[in-house]
Coordinates of N, CA and C in Angstrom, one line a residue:
M14 N 154.4 227.2 96.3 CA 153.4 227.3 97.2 C 153.1 225.9 97.5
L15 N 153.4 225.1 98.3 CA 153.1 223.9 98.8 C 151.8 223.6 98.8
I16 N 151.4 222.9 98.2 CA 149.8 222.4 98.3 C 149.9 221.1 98.7
V17 N 148.9 220.6 99.3 CA 148.9 219.6 99.8 C 147.6 219.0 100.0
W18 N 147.4 218.0 99.1 CA 145.9 217.2 98.9 C 145.4 215.8 99.4
V19 N 144.8 216.6 100.0 CA 144.3 215.1 101.4 C 143.3 214.7 101.2
V20 N 143.4 213.1 100.6 CA 142.4 212.1 100.1 C 141.6 211.8 101.7
T21 N 140.6 211.5 102.2 CA 140.0 210.9 103.0 C 138.9 210.0 102.6
S22 N 138.6 208.9 103.0 CA 137.8 207.7 102.6 C 136.4 208.4 103.7
G23 N 135.5 208.3 103.3 CA 134.1 209.1 104.4 C 134.0 208.1 105.3
G24 N 134.0 208.4 106.4 CA 133.1 207.6 107.5 C 134.1 207.3 108.2
G25 N 135.6 207.0 107.6 CA 136.9 206.3 108.6 C 136.9 204.9 108.6
K26 N 136.0 204.3 108.0 CA 135.4 202.7 108.2 C 136.8 202.1 107.1
E27 N 137.2 201.1 107.7 CA 138.3 199.9 106.9 C 137.6 199.5 105.8
N28 N 138.2 199.1 104.6 CA 137.9 198.5 103.3 C 138.0 196.7 103.9
T29 N 137.2 195.8 104.1 CA 137.9 194.6 104.3 C 137.4 194.0 102.9
G30 N 136.5 194.1 102.2 CA 135.8 193.5 101.0 C 135.8 191.7 101.1
D31 N 136.3 191.3 100.0 CA 136.3 189.8 100.1 C 137.9 189.0 100.4
A32 N 138.5 190.1 100.1 CA 140.0 189.4 100.8 C 140.4 188.6 101.8
K33 N 141.1 187.8 102.3 CA 141.3 187.3 103.7 C 142.8 187.4 103.6
P34 N 143.0 187.2 105.2 CA 144.8 187.6 105.5 C 145.2 186.1 104.5
S35 N 146.5 186.3 104.4 CA 147.3 185.1 103.8 C 147.3 184.0 105.6
G36 N 147.3 182.9 105.0 CA 147.2 182.0 106.4 C 146.1 182.3 107.1
S37 N 145.0 182.8 107.2 CA 143.6 183.1 107.9 C 143.1 181.5 107.9
D38 N 143.0 180.7 106.8 CA 142.0 179.7 107.0 C 142.8 178.3 107.8
P39 N 141.9 177.7 108.5 CA 142.5 176.6 109.1 C 142.8 175.4 108.2
V40 N 144.2 175.1 108.5 CA 144.7 173.7 107.6 C 144.4 172.6 108.2
E41 N 143.7 171.7 107.2 CA 143.0 170.4 107.3 C 144.0 169.5 107.9
S42 N 144.0 169.0 108.8 CA 145.2 167.8 109.3 C 145.1 166.7 108.8
I43 N 146.5 166.0 108.6 CA 146.4 164.6 108.2 C 147.0 163.7 108.8
T44 N 146.2 162.4 109.2 CA 146.8 161.3 110.1 C 148.0 160.7 109.1
P45 N 149.3 160.4 110.0 CA 149.6 159.8 109.4 C 149.6 158.3 109.4
G46 N 150.1 157.4 108.5 CA 149.8 155.9 108.5 C 150.9 155.4 109.4
P47 N 150.4 154.2 109.5 CA 151.3 152.9 110.5 C 152.9 152.8 110.2
S48 N 153.5 152.9 111.3 CA 155.3 152.9 111.1 C 155.8 151.7 110.6
G49 N 156.4 152.2 109.2 CA 157.1 150.9 108.8 C 158.1 150.1 109.3
S50 N 158.6 150.2 110.6 CA 159.2 149.3 111.2 C 158.7 147.9 111.9
G51 N 157.3 147.8 111.8 CA 156.5 146.4 112.2 C 156.5 145.7 110.9
P52 N 156.1 144.1 111.4 CA 155.9 143.3 110.2 C 154.3 143.5 109.8
A53 N 153.7 143.8 108.3 CA 152.6 144.3 107.9 C 151.8 142.9 108.2
I54 N 152.4 141.6 108.2 CA 151.7 140.0 108.7 C 151.9 139.6 110.0
S55 N 151.6 139.4 110.9 CA 152.3 138.5 112.1 C 152.1 137.2 112.0
Q56 N 151.4 136.5 111.0 CA 151.8 135.1 111.0 C 151.8 133.9 109.9
Q57 N 152.4 133.4 109.6 CA 152.8 132.7 108.1 C 151.5 132.2 107.8
P58 N 151.5 132.3 106.4 CA 150.2 130.9 106.1 C 150.1 130.1 106.0
G59 N 148.8 129.7 106.5 CA 148.4 128.8 106.9 C 148.4 128.4 108.7
G60 N 148.5 129.3 109.2 CA 148.8 129.5 110.8 C 149.6 128.5 111.4
R61 N 150.0 127.3 111.2 CA 151.0 126.6 112.1 C 152.1 125.8 111.1
D62 N 152.7 125.4 111.7 CA 153.9 124.3 110.8 C 153.4 123.2 111.2
E63 N 153.3 122.1 110.0 CA 153.1 121.0 110.8 C 153.4 119.9 109.8
S64 N 154.1 118.8 110.5 CA 154.6 117.7 109.9 C 153.9 116.5 109.8
G65 N 153.9 115.8 108.2 CA 153.1 114.4 108.5 C 154.0 113.4 108.8
D66 N 153.2 112.3 108.8 CA 154.0 110.9 109.5 C 154.3 110.1 108.2
D67 N 155.3 109.1 107.9 CA 155.5 108.5 107.2 C 154.8 107.1 106.9
A68 N 154.1 106.8 106.0 CA 153.4 105.8 105.6 C 153.3 104.5 105.9
G69 N 155.1 104.4 105.4 CA 155.8 102.8 105.6 C 156.9 103.0 106.8
S70 N 156.2 104.1 108.2 CA 157.2 104.1 109.2 C 157.5 102.8 109.7
D71 N 158.6 102.9 110.2 CA 158.9 101.8 110.8 C 158.6 101.6 112.4
G72 N 158.4 100.1 113.1 CA 158.1 100.1 114.4 C 156.7 100.0 114.5
S73 N 155.5 99.9 113.6 CA 154.7 99.6 113.8 C 154.1 98.1 114.0
N74 N 153.5 97.3 114.7 CA 153.4 96.2 114.6 C 151.9 96.0 114.9
G75 N 151.4 94.3 114.4 CA 150.1 93.7 114.4 C 150.4 92.4 113.6
D76 N 148.9 91.9 113.8 CA 148.8 90.7 113.6 C 147.4 90.8 111.8
T77 N 148.6 90.7 110.9 CA 148.1 91.0 109.5 C 147.9 90.1 108.6
G78 N 149.3 89.4 108.4 CA 149.8 88.1 107.7 C 148.9 87.2 107.9
A79 N 149.1 86.2 106.7 CA 148.1 84.9 106.8 C 149.0 83.9 107.0
A80 N 148.8 82.7 107.5 CA 149.3 81.6 108.0 C 150.4 80.8 107.0
D81 N 151.6 80.6 107.2 CA 152.6 79.9 106.3 C 153.5 78.8 106.6
G82 N 153.1 77.7 106.6 CA 153.9 76.9 106.3 C 154.2 76.4 107.9
A83 N 154.6 75.2 108.6 CA 155.2 74.4 109.6 C 155.9 75.3 110.8
G84 N 154.9 75.6 111.9 CA 155.6 76.4 112.9 C 155.5 77.7 112.6
S85 N 154.4 78.4 111.7 CA 154.7 79.8 111.3 C 152.9 79.9 112.1
G86 N 153.0 80.8 112.0 CA 151.7 81.6 112.8 C 151.8 83.0 111.9
T87 N 150.5 83.9 112.6 CA 150.2 85.0 111.8 C 151.0 86.3 112.5
G88 N 150.8 87.6 111.8 CA 151.5 88.3 112.0 C 152.3 89.2 111.1
G89 N 152.7 90.8 111.4 CA 152.8 91.6 110.2 C 153.1 92.9 111.0
T90 N 154.1 93.2 110.2 CA 155.1 94.7 110.3 C 154.8 95.4 109.3
T91 N 154.9 96.4 109.2 CA 155.2 97.3 108.4 C 156.7 98.0 108.4
G92 N 157.5 97.5 108.9 CA 158.8 98.1 109.3 C 159.3 97.8 110.8
S93 N 160.7 98.0 111.1 CA 161.1 97.0 112.3 C 162.6 97.8 112.2
D94 N 162.9 98.6 113.7 CA 164.3 99.1 113.9 C 165.6 98.2 113.8
G95 N 166.5 98.2 112.9 CA 167.7 97.0 112.9 C 167.0 96.3 112.0
A96 N 166.5 96.7 110.8 CA 166.2 95.3 110.1 C 167.4 94.7 108.9
S97 N 167.3 94.0 108.9 CA 168.0 92.9 107.7 C 167.1 93.0 106.6
S98 N 167.6 93.4 105.3 CA 166.8 93.3 104.3 C 167.5 93.0 103.0
G99 N 167.0 92.0 102.2 CA 167.0 91.3 101.0 C 167.0 92.2 100.1
G100 N 166.7 93.5 100.1 CA 166.1 94.2 98.9 C 165.7 95.3 99.6
A101 N 165.1 96.5 98.3 CA 165.1 97.9 98.7 C 163.6 98.0 99.1
G102 N 162.9 96.9 99.4 CA 161.4 97.4 100.1 C 161.5 98.1 101.5
T103 N 160.4 99.2 101.3 CA 159.6 99.6 102.5 C 158.6 100.1 102.5
G104 N 158.5 100.3 103.6 CA 156.8 101.0 103.6 C 155.6 99.5 103.6
G105 N 154.9 100.1 103.1 CA 153.3 99.1 102.3 C 152.5 98.9 103.2
T106 N 151.5 98.2 102.9 CA 150.5 97.5 103.9 C 150.1 96.2 103.9
A107 N 149.3 95.3 105.0 CA 149.6 94.0 104.9 C 148.1 93.9 103.3
G108 N 148.5 92.7 102.9 CA 147.9 92.6 101.4 C 146.3 91.7 101.7
Q109 N 145.7 92.2 100.9 CA 144.4 91.7 100.7 C 144.3 90.6 99.9
Q110 N 143.9 89.4 100.7 CA 143.6 87.9 100.0 C 142.7 87.9 98.9
V111 N 142.5 87.5 97.8 CA 141.5 87.3 96.9 C 141.3 85.9 96.7
P112 N 139.9 85.4 96.1 CA 139.9 84.0 95.8 C 140.6 83.6 95.0
A113 N 140.8 82.3 94.3 CA 141.4 81.4 93.2 C 140.8 82.0 91.8
G114 N 139.4 82.5 91.7 CA 139.1 82.5 90.9 C 138.9 84.5 90.6
S115 N 139.3 84.8 91.2 CA 139.9 86.2 91.2 C 139.9 86.7 89.3
P116 N 139.1 87.8 88.8 CA 139.1 88.0 87.5 C 140.6 88.8 87.3
L117 N 141.3 89.0 88.4 CA 142.3 90.0 88.3 C 143.9 89.4 87.5
P118 N 144.4 89.9 86.7 CA 145.3 89.1 85.8 C 146.5 89.0 87.2
D119 N 147.4 88.0 86.6 CA 148.5 87.5 87.5 C 149.8 88.8 87.4
C120 N 150.3 89.1 88.1 CA 151.2 90.1 88.0 C 152.5 89.2 87.1
T121 N 153.2 90.1 86.1 CA 154.2 89.5 85.2 C 155.6 89.9 86.2
P122 N 156.5 88.8 85.7 CA 157.4 88.8 86.5 C 158.4 90.7 86.2
D123 N 157.9 91.1 85.2 CA 158.4 92.9 84.6 C 158.1 93.3 85.9
A124 N 156.2 93.6 86.3 CA 155.9 94.2 86.9 C 155.8 94.0 88.6
L125 N 156.3 92.6 89.3 CA 157.1 92.7 90.2 C 158.1 92.7 90.1
Q126 N 158.2 93.4 92.0 CA 159.5 93.2 92.5 C 159.3 92.7 93.7
L127 N 160.0 91.4 94.1 CA 160.3 91.2 95.6 C 161.3 91.2 96.3
S128 N 161.2 91.7 98.1 CA 162.4 92.1 98.6 C 162.1 91.0 100.1
L129 N 163.0 91.1 100.6 CA 162.8 90.2 102.2 C 163.4 91.3 103.1
R130 N 162.5 90.9 104.4 CA 163.1 92.0 105.4 C 163.2 91.0 106.8
T131 N 163.8 91.3 107.6 CA 163.8 90.5 109.3 C 164.9 91.3 110.4
K132 N 164.4 91.6 111.5 CA 165.0 92.2 112.6 C 166.4 91.4 112.4
L133 N 167.6 92.3 113.0 CA 168.5 91.8 113.1 C 169.1 90.7 114.1
S134 N 168.4 91.1 115.6 CA 168.5 90.2 116.3 C 167.1 90.0 117.1
Y135 N 167.0 88.8 117.7 CA 165.8 88.4 118.3 C 166.2 87.7 119.5
G136 N 165.2 88.2 120.5 CA 165.5 87.7 122.0 C 164.7 86.4 122.3
P137 N 165.5 85.7 123.1 CA 165.0 84.2 123.8 C 163.7 83.9 123.8
E138 N 162.5 85.1 123.7 CA 161.5 84.8 124.1 C 160.4 85.3 122.4
D139 N 161.3 86.1 121.5 CA 160.8 86.5 120.6 C 160.8 85.7 119.2
R140 N 159.8 85.4 118.7 CA 159.5 84.6 117.4 C 159.9 85.7 115.8
P141 N 160.7 85.0 115.4 CA 161.1 86.0 114.1 C 160.2 85.7 112.8
K142 N 160.2 86.9 112.4 CA 159.2 87.4 111.5 C 159.8 87.8 110.4
F143 N 159.3 87.5 109.4 CA 160.0 87.4 107.9 C 158.8 88.2 107.0
E144 N 159.3 89.2 106.6 CA 158.5 90.0 105.9 C 158.8 89.9 104.4
L145 N 158.0 89.5 103.6 CA 158.1 89.3 101.9 C 157.3 90.6 101.1
I146 N 158.3 91.1 100.5 CA 157.6 92.8 100.4 C 157.5 92.7 98.6
A147 N 156.3 92.9 98.3 CA 155.9 92.8 96.7 C 155.6 93.9 96.4
K148 N 156.1 94.3 95.7 CA 155.9 96.0 95.0 C 155.6 96.0 93.2
N149 N 154.1 96.4 93.1 CA 153.9 96.0 91.7 C 154.2 97.5 90.9
G150 N 155.1 97.3 90.0 CA 155.4 98.4 89.4 C 154.5 99.0 88.1
S151 N 154.0 98.1 87.8 CA 153.2 98.3 86.4 C 151.8 99.4 87.2
A152 N 151.1 100.0 86.0 CA 149.7 100.5 86.1 C 148.5 100.1 85.7
T153 N 148.8 98.7 86.2 CA 147.7 97.6 86.6 C 147.8 97.0 87.3
T154 N 146.7 97.0 88.3 CA 146.1 96.5 89.5 C 146.5 94.4 89.1
C155 N 146.9 94.1 90.0 CA 147.3 92.3 89.6 C 146.9 91.6 90.8
K156 N 147.1 90.3 91.0 CA 147.4 89.6 92.1 C 148.9 88.7 91.7
A157 N 149.1 88.2 93.0 CA 150.4 87.8 93.2 C 150.6 86.4 94.2
D158 N 151.0 85.5 94.1 CA 150.7 84.1 94.8 C 152.4 84.0 95.7
L159 N 152.0 84.7 96.9 CA 153.1 84.6 98.3 C 152.8 83.3 98.8
G160 N 151.7 82.2 98.5 CA 152.0 81.0 99.3 C 153.2 80.6 99.9
P161 N 153.0 79.3 100.5 CA 154.1 78.8 101.3 C 154.8 78.0 100.1
K162 N 154.5 77.6 99.4 CA 154.9 76.8 98.0 C 155.3 77.6 96.7
N163 N 154.6 78.8 96.7 CA 155.3 79.8 95.6 C 156.4 80.5 96.0
A164 N 156.2 81.3 97.1 CA 157.5 82.2 97.3 C 157.7 81.5 98.7
V165 N 158.7 81.1 98.6 CA 159.3 79.9 99.4 C 160.6 80.8 100.7
L166 N 160.2 80.9 101.7 CA 160.8 80.9 102.7 C 161.9 79.8 103.4
T167 N 163.1 80.0 103.1 CA 163.9 78.9 103.8 C 165.4 79.5 105.0
V168 N 165.3 78.9 106.1 CA 166.3 79.7 107.0 C 167.4 78.1 107.2
T169 N 168.5 78.6 107.5 CA 169.6 77.3 107.6 C 170.4 78.5 108.6
E170 N 171.0 77.5 109.1 CA 172.4 77.7 110.0 C 173.7 78.7 109.3
A171 N 174.2 79.5 110.1 CA 175.3 80.1 108.8 C 176.5 79.2 109.4
G172 N 177.1 78.8 109.1 CA 178.2 78.3 109.0 C 178.9 77.5 108.0
D173 N 180.1 77.0 107.8 CA 180.9 75.9 106.9 C 179.6 74.7 106.0
D174 N 178.9 74.5 106.8 CA 177.8 73.6 106.0 C 176.2 74.2 105.8
D175 N 175.8 75.2 106.3 CA 174.9 75.9 106.4 C 173.7 74.8 106.8
T176 N 173.5 74.4 107.1 CA 172.7 73.4 107.8 C 171.1 73.9 108.0
R177 N 169.9 72.9 107.0 CA 168.9 73.5 106.5 C 168.0 73.6 108.0
V178 N 167.3 74.3 108.7 CA 166.7 74.5 109.4 C 165.2 73.8 109.4
W179 N 164.9 75.4 108.7 CA 163.0 75.5 108.6 C 163.0 75.9 106.9
S180 N 161.8 75.3 106.2 CA 161.5 76.0 105.2 C 159.9 76.0 104.8
S181 N 159.1 76.9 104.4 CA 157.8 77.1 104.6 C 157.1 76.2 103.5
K182 N 158.2 75.5 102.6 CA 157.3 74.3 101.5 C 157.3 73.0 102.3
D183 N 158.4 72.6 103.0 CA 158.4 71.3 103.9 C 156.9 70.9 104.4
C184 N 155.8 71.4 105.0 CA 154.8 70.8 105.9 C 153.6 72.0 105.8
P185 N 153.5 72.9 105.1 CA 152.4 74.0 105.2 C 151.2 73.7 106.0
A186 N 150.7 74.2 106.4 CA 149.3 73.9 107.6 C 148.2 74.5 106.0
A187 N 148.7 75.5 105.3 CA 147.9 75.9 104.3 C 148.4 75.5 102.9
P188 N 148.8 74.5 102.4 CA 149.4 74.3 101.1 C 149.1 74.9 99.9
G189 N 147.5 75.5 100.2 CA 147.5 76.1 98.4 C 147.9 77.4 98.8
S190 N 147.7 78.0 97.4 CA 148.1 79.5 96.9 C 147.3 80.4 98.2
L191 N 148.2 81.2 98.3 CA 147.6 83.0 98.8 C 148.2 83.9 97.8
L192 N 147.1 84.2 97.1 CA 146.6 85.1 95.9 C 146.9 86.8 97.2
L193 N 147.3 87.3 96.8 CA 147.4 88.4 97.1 C 147.0 89.6 95.9
K194 N 146.2 91.1 96.3 CA 146.0 92.1 95.2 C 147.0 93.2 95.7
L195 N 147.5 93.3 94.5 CA 149.0 94.0 94.3 C 148.2 95.5 93.8
P196 N 147.9 96.4 94.0 CA 146.8 97.6 93.5 C 147.9 98.2 92.5
A197 N 147.8 99.2 91.4 CA 149.1 99.7 90.4 C 149.7 100.7 91.0
G198 N 150.9 100.4 91.5 CA 152.2 101.4 91.5 C 152.6 101.1 93.3
A199 N 151.8 99.9 94.3 CA 151.2 100.0 95.5 C 152.4 98.7 95.9
T200 N 152.5 98.9 97.2 CA 153.6 98.0 97.9 C 152.7 96.6 99.2
V201 N 153.3 95.5 99.1 CA 152.6 95.1 99.7 C 153.2 94.2 100.8
I202 N 152.9 93.8 102.0 CA 153.6 92.9 102.9 C 153.0 91.8 103.4
H203 N 153.8 90.8 103.2 CA 153.2 89.5 103.9 C 154.1 89.0 104.6
T204 N 153.7 89.0 105.9 CA 154.6 88.7 107.0 C 154.7 87.3 107.6
V205 N 155.3 86.0 107.8 CA 155.4 84.9 108.7 C 155.8 85.1 109.7
A206 N 155.1 84.8 110.8 CA 156.2 84.2 112.0 C 156.3 83.1 112.3
W207 N 157.9 82.2 113.3 CA 158.4 81.3 112.7 C 158.7 81.0 114.3
D208 N 158.3 80.2 114.7 CA 157.9 79.5 116.1 C 159.3 78.8 116.6
R209 N 160.6 78.7 115.6 CA 161.7 77.8 115.9 C 161.7 76.8 115.7
T210 N 160.7 76.1 115.7 CA 160.6 74.6 115.0 C 161.3 74.2 113.9
R211 N 162.1 73.3 113.6 CA 162.9 72.8 112.9 C 161.3 72.2 111.5
S212 N 161.9 71.8 110.1 CA 161.0 71.1 109.6 C 161.7 70.5 108.7
A213 N 161.4 69.6 108.1 CA 161.6 68.4 107.2 C 160.6 68.0 105.9
P214 N 161.3 67.9 104.5 CA 160.7 67.8 103.2 C 159.4 67.0 103.9
R215 N 158.5 67.0 102.8 CA 157.4 66.1 103.0 C 156.6 66.0 104.4
C216 N 156.8 66.3 105.0 CA 156.2 66.9 106.4 C 156.9 65.6 107.3
A217 N 158.0 64.8 106.7 CA 158.4 63.9 107.5 C 159.0 64.9 109.2
T218 N 159.6 63.8 109.8 CA 159.5 64.2 111.4 C 161.1 65.3 111.3
P219 N 160.6 65.9 112.1 CA 162.1 66.8 112.2 C 162.4 66.7 113.2
P220 N 164.0 67.0 113.5 CA 164.6 66.8 115.0 C 163.4 67.7 116.0
A221 N 163.5 67.2 116.9 CA 162.6 68.1 118.4 C 163.4 69.1 118.9
A222 N 164.4 69.2 118.7 CA 165.1 70.5 119.1 C 164.8 71.5 118.4
K223 N 164.5 72.9 118.8 CA 164.5 73.8 118.3 C 165.2 74.6 118.2
A224 N 165.5 75.5 116.9 CA 166.8 76.1 116.9 C 167.1 77.0 118.2
G225 N 168.7 77.0 118.2 CA 169.5 77.6 119.5 C 169.9 78.9 119.0
P226 N 170.5 79.4 119.9 CA 171.2 80.4 119.7 C 172.1 80.4 118.7
G227 N 172.3 82.0 117.7 CA 173.2 81.6 117.0 C 173.0 82.5 115.5
T228 N 173.6 82.4 114.2 CA 173.5 83.2 113.3 C 172.5 82.5 112.3
Y229 N 171.8 83.2 111.9 CA 171.0 82.0 110.7 C 170.9 83.1 109.2
L230 N 170.7 82.5 108.4 CA 170.7 82.8 106.8 C 169.1 82.5 106.6
L231 N 168.5 83.7 105.9 CA 167.0 84.0 105.3 C 166.7 83.8 103.7
E232 N 166.7 82.8 103.2 CA 166.3 83.3 101.8 C 164.7 83.4 101.6
A233 N 164.5 83.8 100.3 CA 163.3 83.8 99.6 C 163.3 83.5 98.3
T234 N 162.2 82.3 97.5 CA 162.4 82.2 96.2 C 161.3 82.4 95.5
A235 N 160.7 82.8 94.6 CA 159.4 82.6 93.8 C 160.3 82.4 92.1
P236 N 159.1 81.9 91.8 CA 158.9 81.9 89.9 C 159.2 83.1 89.5
G237 N 160.6 83.0 88.3 CA 160.4 84.6 87.6 C 161.3 85.7 88.4
E238 N 161.5 85.5 89.9 CA 162.1 86.5 90.7 C 163.4 85.7 91.3
P239 N 164.3 87.1 91.4 CA 165.6 86.6 91.8 C 165.9 86.1 93.5
L240 N 166.9 85.4 93.6 CA 166.7 84.8 95.3 C 167.3 86.4 95.9
Q241 N 166.6 86.3 97.1 CA 166.7 87.2 98.1 C 167.1 86.6 99.6
R242 N 167.9 87.5 99.5 CA 168.9 86.9 101.2 C 168.8 87.6 102.5
A243 N 168.6 87.6 103.3 CA 169.3 88.4 104.8 C 169.5 87.3 105.5
S244 N 169.9 88.1 107.1 CA 170.4 87.6 108.5 C 169.9 87.8 109.2
F245 N 169.9 87.0 110.5 CA 169.0 87.7 111.6 C 170.0 86.6 112.6
V246 N 170.2 86.9 114.1 CA 170.5 86.2 115.1 C 169.6 85.6 116.2
L247 N 169.2 84.8 116.7 CA 168.9 84.2 117.8 C 169.8 84.9 118.9
S248 N 169.4 85.7 120.1 CA 170.5 85.9 120.7 C 170.3 84.8 122.1
K249 N 171.4 84.8 123.0 CA 171.1 84.1 124.4 C 170.3 84.4 125.4
D250 N 170.4 86.0 125.4 CA 169.6 86.5 126.2 C 169.5 88.0 126.2

């Protein structure tokens, strides 16, 4: 005999209980981050690329020097294109003159380095300018005498006899000392402009004719310093 037991739930209701079907809860969305294909920073630090100007740049002009010697005027440059140099001096500023009684010590030969510079060529209407460059290589501010009789500039004609044409010590308008302040580690430029007139020692009467076209040699001498040389041309046109 087959006996079938049938068990039924009372009332036929579905038992849901507390269980939830798998996957029935909503999934919380995740926003993806920025794409890695682009740069994280769009500018270089600093905002822009800048280049500074050189302090001893060439080509600037200005009347900054003191008058030196007969036929010399005032003028100054911190450099010139196509310069002929008797030393390695570059850059620098016009020197500040100090009185004779200045307490500043004199620059020693070991601390002071002199060099000479001028343009390679001057036109018929140009006044040649000679730059005497003084560098203080010490850690102490000092003063140097770049006056016409202490730091002597001499121009001669280039040739077999090297005829002397002009010298700053022949008959200077201001024959005294020219003391310039040289800060520690700084370079100072003293410029002399020559008007092409000739000179003679002890203010003797020089030849009337001015220096004509040709090649000239320039020399600078100062006590305790080596001789400095440069050359330049006075062109016809």
